[in-house]
mmCIF file of C-alpha atoms in Angstrom:
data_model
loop_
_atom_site.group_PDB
_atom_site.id
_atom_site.type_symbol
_atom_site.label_atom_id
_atom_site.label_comp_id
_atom_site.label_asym_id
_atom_site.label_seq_id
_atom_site.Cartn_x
_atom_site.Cartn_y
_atom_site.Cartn_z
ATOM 1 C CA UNK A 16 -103.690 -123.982 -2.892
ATOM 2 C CA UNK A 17 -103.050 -123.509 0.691
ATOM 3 C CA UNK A 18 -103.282 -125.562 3.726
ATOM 4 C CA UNK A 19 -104.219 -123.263 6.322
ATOM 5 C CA UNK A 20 -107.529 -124.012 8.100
ATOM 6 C CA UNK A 21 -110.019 -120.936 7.643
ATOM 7 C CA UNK A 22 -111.020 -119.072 10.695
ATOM 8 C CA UNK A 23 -108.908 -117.278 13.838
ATOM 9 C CA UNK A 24 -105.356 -118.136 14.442
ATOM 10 C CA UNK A 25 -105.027 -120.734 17.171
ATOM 11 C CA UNK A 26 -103.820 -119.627 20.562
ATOM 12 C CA UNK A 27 -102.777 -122.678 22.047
ATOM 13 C CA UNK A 28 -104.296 -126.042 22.241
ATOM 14 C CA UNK A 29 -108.221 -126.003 22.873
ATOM 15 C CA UNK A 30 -109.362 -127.043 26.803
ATOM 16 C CA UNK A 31 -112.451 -127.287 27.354
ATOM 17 C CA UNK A 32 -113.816 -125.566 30.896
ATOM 18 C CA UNK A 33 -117.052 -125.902 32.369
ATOM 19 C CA UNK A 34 -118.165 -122.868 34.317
ATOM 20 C CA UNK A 35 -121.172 -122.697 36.756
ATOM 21 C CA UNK A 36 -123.860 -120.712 35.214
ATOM 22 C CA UNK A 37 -123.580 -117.291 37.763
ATOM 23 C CA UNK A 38 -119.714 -117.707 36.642
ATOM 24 C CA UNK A 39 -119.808 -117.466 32.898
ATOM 25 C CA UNK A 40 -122.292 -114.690 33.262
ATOM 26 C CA UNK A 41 -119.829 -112.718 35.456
ATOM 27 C CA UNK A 42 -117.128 -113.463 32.334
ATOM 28 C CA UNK A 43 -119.001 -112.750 29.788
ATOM 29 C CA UNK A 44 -120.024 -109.336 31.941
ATOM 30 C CA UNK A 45 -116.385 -109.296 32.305
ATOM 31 C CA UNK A 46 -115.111 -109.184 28.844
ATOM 32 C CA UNK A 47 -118.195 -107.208 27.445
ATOM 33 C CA UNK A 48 -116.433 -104.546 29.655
ATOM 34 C CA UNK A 49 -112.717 -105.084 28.858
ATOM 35 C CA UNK A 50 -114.177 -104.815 25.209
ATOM 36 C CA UNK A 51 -112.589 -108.763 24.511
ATOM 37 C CA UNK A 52 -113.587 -111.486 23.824
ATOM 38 C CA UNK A 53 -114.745 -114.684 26.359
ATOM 39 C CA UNK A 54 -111.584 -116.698 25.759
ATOM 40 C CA UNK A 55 -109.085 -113.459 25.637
ATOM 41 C CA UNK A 56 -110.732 -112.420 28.839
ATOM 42 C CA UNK A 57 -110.270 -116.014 30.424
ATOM 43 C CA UNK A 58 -106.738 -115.990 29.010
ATOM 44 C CA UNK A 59 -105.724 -112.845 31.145
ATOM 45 C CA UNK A 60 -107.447 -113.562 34.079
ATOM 46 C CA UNK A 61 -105.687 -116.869 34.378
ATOM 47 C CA UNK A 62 -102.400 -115.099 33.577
ATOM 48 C CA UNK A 63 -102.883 -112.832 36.251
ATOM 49 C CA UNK A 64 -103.975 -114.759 38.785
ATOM 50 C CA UNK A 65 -100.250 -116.880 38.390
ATOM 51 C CA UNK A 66 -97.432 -115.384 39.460
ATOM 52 C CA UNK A 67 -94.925 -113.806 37.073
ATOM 53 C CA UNK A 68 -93.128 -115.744 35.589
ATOM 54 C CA UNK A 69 -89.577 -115.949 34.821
ATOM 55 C CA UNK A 70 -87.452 -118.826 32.346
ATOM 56 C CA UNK A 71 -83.899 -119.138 31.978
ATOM 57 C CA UNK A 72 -81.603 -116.253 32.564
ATOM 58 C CA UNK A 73 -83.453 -113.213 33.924
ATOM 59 C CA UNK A 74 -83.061 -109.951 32.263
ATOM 60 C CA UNK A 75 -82.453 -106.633 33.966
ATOM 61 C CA UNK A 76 -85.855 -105.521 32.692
ATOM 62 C CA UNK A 77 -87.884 -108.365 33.705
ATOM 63 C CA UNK A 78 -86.519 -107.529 37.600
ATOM 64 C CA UNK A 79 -86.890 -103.720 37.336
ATOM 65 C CA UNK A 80 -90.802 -104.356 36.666
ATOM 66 C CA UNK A 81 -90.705 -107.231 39.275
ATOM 67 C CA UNK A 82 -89.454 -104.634 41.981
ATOM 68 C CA UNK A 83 -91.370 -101.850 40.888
ATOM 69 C CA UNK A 84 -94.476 -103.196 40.734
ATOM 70 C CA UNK A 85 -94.180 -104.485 44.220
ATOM 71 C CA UNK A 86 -96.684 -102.627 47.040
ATOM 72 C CA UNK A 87 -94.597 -101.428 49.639
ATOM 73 C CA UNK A 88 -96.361 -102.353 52.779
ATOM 74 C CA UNK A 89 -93.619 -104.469 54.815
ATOM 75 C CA UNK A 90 -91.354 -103.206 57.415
ATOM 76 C CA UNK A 91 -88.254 -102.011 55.935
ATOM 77 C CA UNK A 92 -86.466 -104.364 58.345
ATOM 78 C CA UNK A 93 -88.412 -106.860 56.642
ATOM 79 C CA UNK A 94 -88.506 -105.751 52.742
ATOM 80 C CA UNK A 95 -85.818 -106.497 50.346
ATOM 81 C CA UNK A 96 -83.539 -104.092 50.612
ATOM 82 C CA UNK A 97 -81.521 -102.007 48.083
ATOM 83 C CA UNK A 98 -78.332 -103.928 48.365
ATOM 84 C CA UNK A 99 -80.563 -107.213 47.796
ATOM 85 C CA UNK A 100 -81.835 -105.387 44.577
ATOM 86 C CA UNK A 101 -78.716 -103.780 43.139
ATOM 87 C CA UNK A 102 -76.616 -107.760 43.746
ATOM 88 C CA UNK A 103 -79.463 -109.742 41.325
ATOM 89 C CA UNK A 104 -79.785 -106.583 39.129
ATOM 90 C CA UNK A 105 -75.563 -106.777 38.631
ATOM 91 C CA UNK A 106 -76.500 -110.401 38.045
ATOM 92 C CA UNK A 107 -78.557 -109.699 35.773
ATOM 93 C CA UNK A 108 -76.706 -106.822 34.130
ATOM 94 C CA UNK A 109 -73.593 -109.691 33.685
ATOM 95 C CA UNK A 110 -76.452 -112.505 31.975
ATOM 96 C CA UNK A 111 -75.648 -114.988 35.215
ATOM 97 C CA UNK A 112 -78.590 -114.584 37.232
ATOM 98 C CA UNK A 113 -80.993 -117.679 37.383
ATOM 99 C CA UNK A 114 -84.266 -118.495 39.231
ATOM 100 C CA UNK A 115 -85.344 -122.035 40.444
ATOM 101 C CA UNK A 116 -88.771 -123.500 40.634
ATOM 102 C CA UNK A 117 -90.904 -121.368 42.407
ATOM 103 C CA UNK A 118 -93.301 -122.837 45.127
ATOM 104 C CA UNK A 119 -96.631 -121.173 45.845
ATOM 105 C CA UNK A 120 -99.784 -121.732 48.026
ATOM 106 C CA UNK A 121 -102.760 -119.774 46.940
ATOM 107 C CA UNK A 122 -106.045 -119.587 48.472
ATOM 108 C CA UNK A 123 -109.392 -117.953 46.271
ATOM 109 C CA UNK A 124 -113.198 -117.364 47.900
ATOM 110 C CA UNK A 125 -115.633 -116.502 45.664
ATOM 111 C CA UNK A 126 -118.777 -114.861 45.591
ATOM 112 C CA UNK A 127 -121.833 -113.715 43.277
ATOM 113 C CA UNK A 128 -119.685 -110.585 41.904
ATOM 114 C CA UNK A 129 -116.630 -110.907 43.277
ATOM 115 C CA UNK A 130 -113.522 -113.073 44.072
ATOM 116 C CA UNK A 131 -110.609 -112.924 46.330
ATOM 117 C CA UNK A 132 -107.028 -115.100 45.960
ATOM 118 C CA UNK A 133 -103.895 -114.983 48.258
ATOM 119 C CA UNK A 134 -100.793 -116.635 46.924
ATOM 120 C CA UNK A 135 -97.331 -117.159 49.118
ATOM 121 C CA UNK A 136 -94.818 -117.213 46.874
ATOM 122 C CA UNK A 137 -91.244 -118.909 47.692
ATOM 123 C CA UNK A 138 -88.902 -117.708 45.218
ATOM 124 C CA UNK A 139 -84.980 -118.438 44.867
ATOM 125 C CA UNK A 140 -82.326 -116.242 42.732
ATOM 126 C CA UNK A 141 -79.139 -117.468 41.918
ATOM 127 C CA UNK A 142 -77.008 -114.406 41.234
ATOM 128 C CA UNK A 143 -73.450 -116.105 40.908
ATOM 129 C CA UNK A 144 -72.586 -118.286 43.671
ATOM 130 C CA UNK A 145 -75.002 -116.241 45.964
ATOM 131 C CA UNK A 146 -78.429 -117.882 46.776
ATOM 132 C CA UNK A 147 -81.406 -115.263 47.492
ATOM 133 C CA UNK A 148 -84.957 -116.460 48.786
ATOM 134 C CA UNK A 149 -87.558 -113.867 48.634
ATOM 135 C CA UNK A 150 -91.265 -114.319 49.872
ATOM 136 C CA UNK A 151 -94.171 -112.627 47.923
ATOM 137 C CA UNK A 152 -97.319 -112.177 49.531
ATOM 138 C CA UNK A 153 -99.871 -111.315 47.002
ATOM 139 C CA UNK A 154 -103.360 -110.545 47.226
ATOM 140 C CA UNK A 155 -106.192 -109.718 43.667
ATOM 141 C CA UNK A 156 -109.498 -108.280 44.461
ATOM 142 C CA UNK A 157 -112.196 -108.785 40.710
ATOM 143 C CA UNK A 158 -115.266 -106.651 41.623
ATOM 144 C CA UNK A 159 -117.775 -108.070 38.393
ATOM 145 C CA UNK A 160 -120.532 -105.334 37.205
ATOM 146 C CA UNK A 161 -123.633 -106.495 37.799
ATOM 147 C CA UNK A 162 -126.595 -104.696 35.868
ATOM 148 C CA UNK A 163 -127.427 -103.059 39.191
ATOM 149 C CA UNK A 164 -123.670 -101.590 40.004
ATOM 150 C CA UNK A 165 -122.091 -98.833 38.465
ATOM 151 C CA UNK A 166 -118.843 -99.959 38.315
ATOM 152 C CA UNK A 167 -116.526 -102.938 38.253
ATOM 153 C CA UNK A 168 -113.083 -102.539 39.477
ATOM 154 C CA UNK A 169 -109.824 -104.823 39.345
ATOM 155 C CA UNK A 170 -107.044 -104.793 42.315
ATOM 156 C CA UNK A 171 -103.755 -106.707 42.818
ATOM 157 C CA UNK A 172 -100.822 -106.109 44.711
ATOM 158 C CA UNK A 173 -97.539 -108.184 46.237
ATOM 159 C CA UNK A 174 -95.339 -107.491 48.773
ATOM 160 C CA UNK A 175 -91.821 -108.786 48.337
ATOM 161 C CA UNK A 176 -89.591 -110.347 52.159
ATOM 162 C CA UNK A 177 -86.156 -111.494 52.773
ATOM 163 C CA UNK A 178 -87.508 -112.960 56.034
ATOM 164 C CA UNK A 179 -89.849 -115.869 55.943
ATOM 165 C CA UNK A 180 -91.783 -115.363 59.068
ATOM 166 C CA UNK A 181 -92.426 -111.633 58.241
ATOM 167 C CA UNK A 182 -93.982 -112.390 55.290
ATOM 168 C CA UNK A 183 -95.711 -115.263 56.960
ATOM 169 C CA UNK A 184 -97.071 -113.084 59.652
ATOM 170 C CA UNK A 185 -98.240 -110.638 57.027
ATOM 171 C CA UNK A 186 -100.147 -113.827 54.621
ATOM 172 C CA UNK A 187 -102.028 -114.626 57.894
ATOM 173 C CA UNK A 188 -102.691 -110.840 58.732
ATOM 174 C CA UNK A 189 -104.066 -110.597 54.563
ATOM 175 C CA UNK A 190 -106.381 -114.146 54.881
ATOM 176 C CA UNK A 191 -107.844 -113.469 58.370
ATOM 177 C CA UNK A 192 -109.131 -110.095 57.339
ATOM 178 C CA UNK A 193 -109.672 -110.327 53.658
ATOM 179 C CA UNK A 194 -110.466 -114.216 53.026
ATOM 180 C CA UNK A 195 -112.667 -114.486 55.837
ATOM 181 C CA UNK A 196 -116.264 -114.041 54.986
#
């Protein structure tokens, strides 16, 4: 006889979230449309809206889609640069490169349809002996289809800095014009 409990696998352990009414009906619209169900669709949303994240020694894969998927919108004087790049992917490539704690501050307005976050992210690489900050400055867009719209649509981006006030300049540039309602 076995002692599994009948029903769906368990995830994780259960939380319980109450949602404003307008809310769950935008996540239930949501995941109707991502063809999932309400807790899968709450389960990517939430991963999404954290940063990516990164445990014990970093693979060269996990930094060749952390790179790649980067928006390049900063001044190249500004922007990680290759040589930046190729010393944390050698790092990586030799199994010694690390990654601290990461700090963020993130910032979300919502509305009847849609929502907004911007995140600055302080992240530090330890490739050897050689400590590397970079800045991200990411910004998500959720458009929600309403039974009146046509379409829902989904957009998220980061930009990656070596220098701190550059990337600063740029969060301030991203909340005045997109968080401002």
């Amino acid at each position: 006889m076995s002692s599994a409990t009948p029903g769906r696998p368990a995830v994780g352990p259960k939380v319980p979230i109450n949602f404003p009414a307008g809310l769950l009906r935008d996540i239930e619209t949501g995941a109707s449309i991502a063809r999932l169900t309400r807790a899968a669709w709450v389960r990517r949303a939430a991963a999404r809206a954290l940063p990516e994240i990164f445990e014990g020694v970093l693979a060269p894969d996990d930094l060749v889609r952390y790179f790649t998927a980067r928006m390049k919108d900063a001044e190249p004087e500004h922007e990680v640069d290759d040589t930046t790049i190729r010393c944390l992917l050698a790092a990586a490539d030799d199994g010694i490169l690390t990654i601290e704690p990461f700090t963020t501050k993130a910032e979300a307005i919502e509305a009847t349809g849609w929502r907004r976050q911007l995140s600055f992210v302080t992240r530090t690489f330890l490739a050897g002996g050689t400590k590397i900050t970079i800045y991200q400055v990411s910004f998500g867009r959720i458009t929600y289809q309403r039974p009146d719209d046509s379409d829902s649509s989904q957009h998220s981006g980061y930009t990656l800095y070596l220098d701190q006030e550059a990337a600063r300049a740029h969060h301030k540039f991203l909340h005045t014009t997109f968080l401002h309602v």
